[in-house]
Coordinates of N, CA and C in Angstrom, one line a residue:
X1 N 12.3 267.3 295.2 CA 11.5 266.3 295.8 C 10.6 265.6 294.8
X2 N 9.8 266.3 293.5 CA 8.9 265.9 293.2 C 9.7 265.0 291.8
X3 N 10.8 265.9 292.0 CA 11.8 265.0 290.0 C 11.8 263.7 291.2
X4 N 12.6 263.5 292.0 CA 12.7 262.0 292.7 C 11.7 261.3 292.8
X5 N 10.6 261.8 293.0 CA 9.5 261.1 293.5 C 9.2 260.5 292.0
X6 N 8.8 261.4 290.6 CA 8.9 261.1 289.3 C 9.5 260.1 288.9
X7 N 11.0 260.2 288.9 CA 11.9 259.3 288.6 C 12.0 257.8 289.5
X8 N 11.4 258.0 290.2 CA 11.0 256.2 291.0 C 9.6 255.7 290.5
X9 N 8.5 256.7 290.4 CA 7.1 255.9 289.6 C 7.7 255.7 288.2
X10 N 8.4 256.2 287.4 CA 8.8 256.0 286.2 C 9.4 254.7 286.1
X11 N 10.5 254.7 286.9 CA 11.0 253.5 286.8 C 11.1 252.3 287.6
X12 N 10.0 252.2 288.8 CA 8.9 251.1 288.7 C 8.0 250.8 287.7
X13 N 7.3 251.9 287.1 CA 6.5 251.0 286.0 C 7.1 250.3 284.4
X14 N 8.4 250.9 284.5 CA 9.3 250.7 283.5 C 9.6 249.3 284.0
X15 N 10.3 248.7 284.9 CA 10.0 247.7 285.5 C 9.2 246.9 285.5
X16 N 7.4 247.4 286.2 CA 6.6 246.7 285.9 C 6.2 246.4 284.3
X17 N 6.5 246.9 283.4 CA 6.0 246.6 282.2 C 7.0 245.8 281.6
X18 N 8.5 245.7 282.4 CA 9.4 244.8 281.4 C 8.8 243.9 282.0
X19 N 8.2 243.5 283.5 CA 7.9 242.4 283.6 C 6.6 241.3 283.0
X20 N 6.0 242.6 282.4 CA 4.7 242.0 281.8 C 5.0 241.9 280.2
X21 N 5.9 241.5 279.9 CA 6.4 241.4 278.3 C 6.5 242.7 277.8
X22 N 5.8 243.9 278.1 CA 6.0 244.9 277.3 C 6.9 245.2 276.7
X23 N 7.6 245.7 275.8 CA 9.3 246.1 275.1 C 9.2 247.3 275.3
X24 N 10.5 248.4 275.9 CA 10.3 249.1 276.2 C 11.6 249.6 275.4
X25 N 11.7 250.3 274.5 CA 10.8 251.2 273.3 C 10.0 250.2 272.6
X26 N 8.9 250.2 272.5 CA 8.0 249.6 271.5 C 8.0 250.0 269.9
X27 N 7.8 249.6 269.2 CA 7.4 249.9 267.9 C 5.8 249.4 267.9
X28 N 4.7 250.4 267.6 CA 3.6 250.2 267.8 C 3.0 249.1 266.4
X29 N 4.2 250.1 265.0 CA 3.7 248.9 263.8 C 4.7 247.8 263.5
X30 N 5.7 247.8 264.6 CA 6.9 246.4 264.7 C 7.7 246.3 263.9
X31 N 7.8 247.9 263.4 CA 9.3 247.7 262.4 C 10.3 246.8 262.8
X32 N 10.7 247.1 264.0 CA 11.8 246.4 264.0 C 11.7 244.5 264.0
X33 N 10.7 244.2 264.6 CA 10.4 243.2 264.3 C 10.4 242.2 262.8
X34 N 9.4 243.2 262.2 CA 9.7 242.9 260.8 C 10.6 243.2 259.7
X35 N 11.6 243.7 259.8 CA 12.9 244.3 259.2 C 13.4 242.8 259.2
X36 N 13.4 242.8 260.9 CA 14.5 241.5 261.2 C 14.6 240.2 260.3
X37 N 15.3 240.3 259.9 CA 15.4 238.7 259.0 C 14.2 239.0 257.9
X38 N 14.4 240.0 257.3 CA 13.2 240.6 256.2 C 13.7 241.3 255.5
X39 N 13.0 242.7 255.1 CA 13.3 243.2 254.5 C 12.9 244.9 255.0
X40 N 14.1 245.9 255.0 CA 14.0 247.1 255.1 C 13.9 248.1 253.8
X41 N 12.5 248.5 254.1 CA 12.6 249.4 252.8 C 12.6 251.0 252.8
X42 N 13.8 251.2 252.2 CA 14.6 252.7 252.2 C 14.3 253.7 251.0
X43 N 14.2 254.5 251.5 CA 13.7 255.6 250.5 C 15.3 256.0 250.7
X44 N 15.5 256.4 248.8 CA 16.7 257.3 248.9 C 16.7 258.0 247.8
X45 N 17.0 259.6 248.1 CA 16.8 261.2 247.5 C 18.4 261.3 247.1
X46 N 18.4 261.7 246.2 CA 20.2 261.7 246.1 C 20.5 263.0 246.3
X47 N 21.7 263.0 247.1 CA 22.2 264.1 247.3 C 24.1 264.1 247.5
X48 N 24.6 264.4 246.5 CA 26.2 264.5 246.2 C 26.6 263.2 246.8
X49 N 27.9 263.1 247.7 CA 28.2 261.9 248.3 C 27.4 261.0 249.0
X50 N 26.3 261.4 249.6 CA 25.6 261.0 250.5 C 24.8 259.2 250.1
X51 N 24.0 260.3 248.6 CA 23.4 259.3 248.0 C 23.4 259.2 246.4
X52 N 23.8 258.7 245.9 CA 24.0 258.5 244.8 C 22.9 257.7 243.5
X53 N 22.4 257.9 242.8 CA 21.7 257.2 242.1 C 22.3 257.2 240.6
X54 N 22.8 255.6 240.5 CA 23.1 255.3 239.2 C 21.9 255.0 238.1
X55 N 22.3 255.6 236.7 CA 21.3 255.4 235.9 C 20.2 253.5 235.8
X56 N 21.4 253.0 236.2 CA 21.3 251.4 236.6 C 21.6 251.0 237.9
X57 N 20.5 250.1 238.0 CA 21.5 249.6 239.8 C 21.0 250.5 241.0
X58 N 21.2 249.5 242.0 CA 20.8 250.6 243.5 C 21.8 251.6 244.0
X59 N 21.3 252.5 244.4 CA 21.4 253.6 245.2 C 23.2 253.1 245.6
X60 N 24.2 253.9 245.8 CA 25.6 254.3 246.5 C 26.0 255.5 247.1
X61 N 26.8 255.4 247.3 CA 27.2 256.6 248.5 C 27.2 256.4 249.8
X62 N 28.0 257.3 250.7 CA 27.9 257.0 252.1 C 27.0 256.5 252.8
X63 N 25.8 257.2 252.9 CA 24.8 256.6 253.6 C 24.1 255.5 252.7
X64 N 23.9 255.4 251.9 CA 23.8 253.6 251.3 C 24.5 252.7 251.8
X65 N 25.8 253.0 251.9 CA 27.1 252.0 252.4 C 26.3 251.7 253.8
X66 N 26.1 252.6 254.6 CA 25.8 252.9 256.1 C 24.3 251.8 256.0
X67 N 23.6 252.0 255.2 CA 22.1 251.0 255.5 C 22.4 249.7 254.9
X68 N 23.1 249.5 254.0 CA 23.6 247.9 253.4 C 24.4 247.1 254.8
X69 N 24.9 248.1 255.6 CA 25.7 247.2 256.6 C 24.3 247.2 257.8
X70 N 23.4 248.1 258.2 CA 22.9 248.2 259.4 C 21.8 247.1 258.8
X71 N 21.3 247.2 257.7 CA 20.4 245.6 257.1 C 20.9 244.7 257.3
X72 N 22.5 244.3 257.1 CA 23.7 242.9 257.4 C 23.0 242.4 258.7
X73 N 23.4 243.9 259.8 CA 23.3 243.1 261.0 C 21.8 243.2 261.6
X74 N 20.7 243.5 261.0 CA 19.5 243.0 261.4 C 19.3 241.8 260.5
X75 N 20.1 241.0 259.2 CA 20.1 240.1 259.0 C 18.8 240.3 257.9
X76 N 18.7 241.4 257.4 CA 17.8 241.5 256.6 C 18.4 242.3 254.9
X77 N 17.5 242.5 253.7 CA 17.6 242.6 252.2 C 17.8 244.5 252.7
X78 N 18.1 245.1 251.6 CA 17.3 246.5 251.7 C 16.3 246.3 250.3
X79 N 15.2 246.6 249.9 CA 14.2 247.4 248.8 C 14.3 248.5 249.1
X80 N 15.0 249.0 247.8 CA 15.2 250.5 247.5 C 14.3 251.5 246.4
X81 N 13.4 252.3 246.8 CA 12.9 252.9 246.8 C 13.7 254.7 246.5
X82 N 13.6 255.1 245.2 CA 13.8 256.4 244.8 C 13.1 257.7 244.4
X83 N 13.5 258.7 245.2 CA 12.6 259.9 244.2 C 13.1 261.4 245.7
X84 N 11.7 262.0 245.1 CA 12.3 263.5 246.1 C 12.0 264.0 247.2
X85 N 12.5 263.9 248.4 CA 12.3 264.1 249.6 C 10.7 263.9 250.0
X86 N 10.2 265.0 249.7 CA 9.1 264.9 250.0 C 7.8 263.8 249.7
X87 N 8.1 263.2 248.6 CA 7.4 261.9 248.5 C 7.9 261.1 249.0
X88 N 8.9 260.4 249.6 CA 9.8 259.7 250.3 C 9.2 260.3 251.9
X89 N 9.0 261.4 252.4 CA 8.7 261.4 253.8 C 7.2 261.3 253.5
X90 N 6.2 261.2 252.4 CA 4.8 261.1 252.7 C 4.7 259.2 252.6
X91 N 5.5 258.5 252.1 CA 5.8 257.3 252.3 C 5.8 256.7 253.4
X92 N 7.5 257.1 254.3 CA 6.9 256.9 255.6 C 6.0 257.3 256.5
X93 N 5.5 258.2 256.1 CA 4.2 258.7 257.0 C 3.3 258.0 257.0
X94 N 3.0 257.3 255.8 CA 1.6 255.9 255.5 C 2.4 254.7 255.7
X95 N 3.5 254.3 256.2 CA 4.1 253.1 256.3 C 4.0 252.4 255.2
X96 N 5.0 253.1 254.2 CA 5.0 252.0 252.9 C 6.6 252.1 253.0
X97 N 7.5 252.9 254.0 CA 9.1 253.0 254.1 C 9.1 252.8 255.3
X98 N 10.7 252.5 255.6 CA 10.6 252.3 256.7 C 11.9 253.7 257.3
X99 N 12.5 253.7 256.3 CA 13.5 254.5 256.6 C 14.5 255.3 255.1
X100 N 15.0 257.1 255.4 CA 14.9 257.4 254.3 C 16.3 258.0 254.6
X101 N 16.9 258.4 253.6 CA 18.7 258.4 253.2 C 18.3 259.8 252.4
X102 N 19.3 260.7 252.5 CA 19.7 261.4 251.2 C 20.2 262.9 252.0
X103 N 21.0 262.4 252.7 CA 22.3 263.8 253.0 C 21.6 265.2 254.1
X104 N 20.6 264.2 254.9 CA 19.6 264.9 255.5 C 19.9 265.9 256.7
X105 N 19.4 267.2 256.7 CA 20.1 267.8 258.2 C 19.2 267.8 258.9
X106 N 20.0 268.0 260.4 CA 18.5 268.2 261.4 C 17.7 269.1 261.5
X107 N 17.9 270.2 260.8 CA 17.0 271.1 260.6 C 15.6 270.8 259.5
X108 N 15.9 269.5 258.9 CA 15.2 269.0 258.0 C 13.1 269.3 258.0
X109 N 13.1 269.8 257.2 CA 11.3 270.3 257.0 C 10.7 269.3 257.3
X110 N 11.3 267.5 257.2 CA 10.1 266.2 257.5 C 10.0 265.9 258.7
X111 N 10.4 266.8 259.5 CA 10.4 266.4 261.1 C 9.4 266.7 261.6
X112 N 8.2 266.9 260.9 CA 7.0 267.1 261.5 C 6.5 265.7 261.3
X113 N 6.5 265.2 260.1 CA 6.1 264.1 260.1 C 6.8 262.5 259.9
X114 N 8.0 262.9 260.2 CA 8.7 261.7 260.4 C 9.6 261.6 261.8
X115 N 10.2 261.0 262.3 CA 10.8 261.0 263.3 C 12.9 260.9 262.8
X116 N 13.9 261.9 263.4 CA 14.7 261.6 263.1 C 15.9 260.5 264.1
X117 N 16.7 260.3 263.3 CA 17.5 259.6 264.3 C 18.6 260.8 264.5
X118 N 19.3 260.3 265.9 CA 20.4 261.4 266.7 C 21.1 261.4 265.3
X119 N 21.6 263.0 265.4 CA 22.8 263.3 264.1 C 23.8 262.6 264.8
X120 N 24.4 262.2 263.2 CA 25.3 260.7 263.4 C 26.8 261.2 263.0
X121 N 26.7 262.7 262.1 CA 27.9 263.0 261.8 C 27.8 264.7 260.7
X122 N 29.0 264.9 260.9 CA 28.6 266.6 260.1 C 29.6 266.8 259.0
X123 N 29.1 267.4 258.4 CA 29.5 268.3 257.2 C 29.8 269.6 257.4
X124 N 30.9 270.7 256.8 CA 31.0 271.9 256.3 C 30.5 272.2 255.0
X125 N 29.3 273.0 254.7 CA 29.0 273.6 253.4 C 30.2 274.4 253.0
X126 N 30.1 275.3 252.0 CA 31.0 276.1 251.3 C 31.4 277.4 251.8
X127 N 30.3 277.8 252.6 CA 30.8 278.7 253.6 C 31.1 278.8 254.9
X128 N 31.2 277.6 255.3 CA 31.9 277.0 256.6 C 31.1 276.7 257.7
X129 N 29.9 277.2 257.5 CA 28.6 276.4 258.2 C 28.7 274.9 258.3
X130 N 28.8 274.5 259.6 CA 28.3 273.1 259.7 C 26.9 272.5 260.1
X131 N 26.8 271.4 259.2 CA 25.3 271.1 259.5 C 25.7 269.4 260.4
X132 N 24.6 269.3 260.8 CA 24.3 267.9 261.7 C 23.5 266.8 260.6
X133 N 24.2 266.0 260.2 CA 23.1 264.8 259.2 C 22.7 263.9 260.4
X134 N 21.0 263.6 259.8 CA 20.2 263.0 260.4 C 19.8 261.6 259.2
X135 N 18.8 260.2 259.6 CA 17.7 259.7 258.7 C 16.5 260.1 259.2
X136 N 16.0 259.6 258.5 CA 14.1 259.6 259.0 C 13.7 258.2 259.1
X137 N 12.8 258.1 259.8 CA 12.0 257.2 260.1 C 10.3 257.3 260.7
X138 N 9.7 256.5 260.5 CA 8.5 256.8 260.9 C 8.3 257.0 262.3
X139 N 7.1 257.9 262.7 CA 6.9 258.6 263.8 C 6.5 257.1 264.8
X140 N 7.0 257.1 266.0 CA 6.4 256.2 267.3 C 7.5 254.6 267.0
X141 N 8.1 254.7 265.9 CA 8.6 253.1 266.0 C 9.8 253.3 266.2
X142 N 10.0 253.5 267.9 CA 11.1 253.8 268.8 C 12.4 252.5 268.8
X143 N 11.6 251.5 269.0 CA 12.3 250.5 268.9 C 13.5 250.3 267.4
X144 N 13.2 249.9 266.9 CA 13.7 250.3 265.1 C 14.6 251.9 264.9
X145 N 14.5 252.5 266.2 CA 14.6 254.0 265.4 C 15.9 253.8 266.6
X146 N 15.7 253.6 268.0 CA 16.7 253.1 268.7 C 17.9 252.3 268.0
X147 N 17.6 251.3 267.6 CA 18.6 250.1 267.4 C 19.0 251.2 266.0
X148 N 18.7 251.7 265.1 CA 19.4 252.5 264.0 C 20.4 253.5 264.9
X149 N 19.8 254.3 266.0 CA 20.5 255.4 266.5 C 21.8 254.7 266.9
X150 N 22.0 253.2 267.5 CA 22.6 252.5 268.3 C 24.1 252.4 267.4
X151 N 23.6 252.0 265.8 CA 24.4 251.0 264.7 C 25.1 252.2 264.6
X152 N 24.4 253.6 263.9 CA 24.7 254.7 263.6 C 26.7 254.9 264.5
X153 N 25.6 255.3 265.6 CA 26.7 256.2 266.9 C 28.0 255.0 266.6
X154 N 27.7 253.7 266.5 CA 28.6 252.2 266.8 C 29.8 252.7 265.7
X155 N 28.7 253.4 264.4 CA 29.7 253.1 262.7 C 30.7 254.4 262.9
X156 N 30.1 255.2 263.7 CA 31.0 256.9 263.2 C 32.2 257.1 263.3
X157 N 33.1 255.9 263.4 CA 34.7 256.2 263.3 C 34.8 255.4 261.9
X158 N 33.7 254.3 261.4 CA 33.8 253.7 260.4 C 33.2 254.7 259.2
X159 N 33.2 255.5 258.9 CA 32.2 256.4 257.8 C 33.6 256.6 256.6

């Protein structure tokens, strides 16, 4: 009785707020807004296939491939940004990134202070554990983190 009752104020006000312009997932600092037709800037940690860093030149590998095409279709550059995890998640934590690459699992230590997107695809280590790869993104910019989770789930027969 009380989930129904929930689930109808929820989605009346969900309602009322699409009707008052609100965007419903918001990005509070408008990543996605400003990505669009801009520029997305990626942190990238290298790790084996995933991410690659040539002595010259930007960042390759899987998930590079993966954010060169998801920037295509928001119609925006990538600025690539390199180094070691953990400076890359104190990045986006102060919003100087918008989003970070490098062969990440969901068990990942920056999930305190970044937000991940849905694991998009898995790996077997060498002892036959499989792990779930995730990105990061900064905490509350649902919007932006949505439309990645979207491209993501869209690419996973294309990887």
């Amino acid at each position: 009785m009380y989930r129904r009752l929930r689930v109808a104020i929820l989605t009346a006000a969900v309602i009322l707020l699409t009707g008052c312009g609100v965007s419903v997932p918001a990005d509070p600092q408008g990543t996605l807004d400003r990505v669009s037709g801009g520029v997305v800037r990626v942190g990238a940690s290298p790790n084996g296939d995933w991410v690659k860093l040539p002595p010259s030149g930007e960042p390759t590998g899987t998930e590079a491939e993966l954010v060169r095409r998801f920037a295509a279709q928001l119609d925006a550059r990538v600025e690539w940004s390199t180094g070691a995890e953990h400076i890359l998640a104190e990045r986006v934590e102060h919003g100087e990134l918008d989003l970070i690459i490098g062969g990440l699992r969901e068990d990942t230590p920056w999930e305190k202070h970044t937000a991940l997107t849905q694991p998009y695809t898995e790996s077997v280590d060498d002892t036959g554990k499989k792990h779930k790869h995730v990105m990061l993104v900064a905490k509350g910019e649902n919007g932006f983190l949505l439309t990645l989770d979207k491209f993501l789930k869209e690419s996973e027969g294309t990887k």
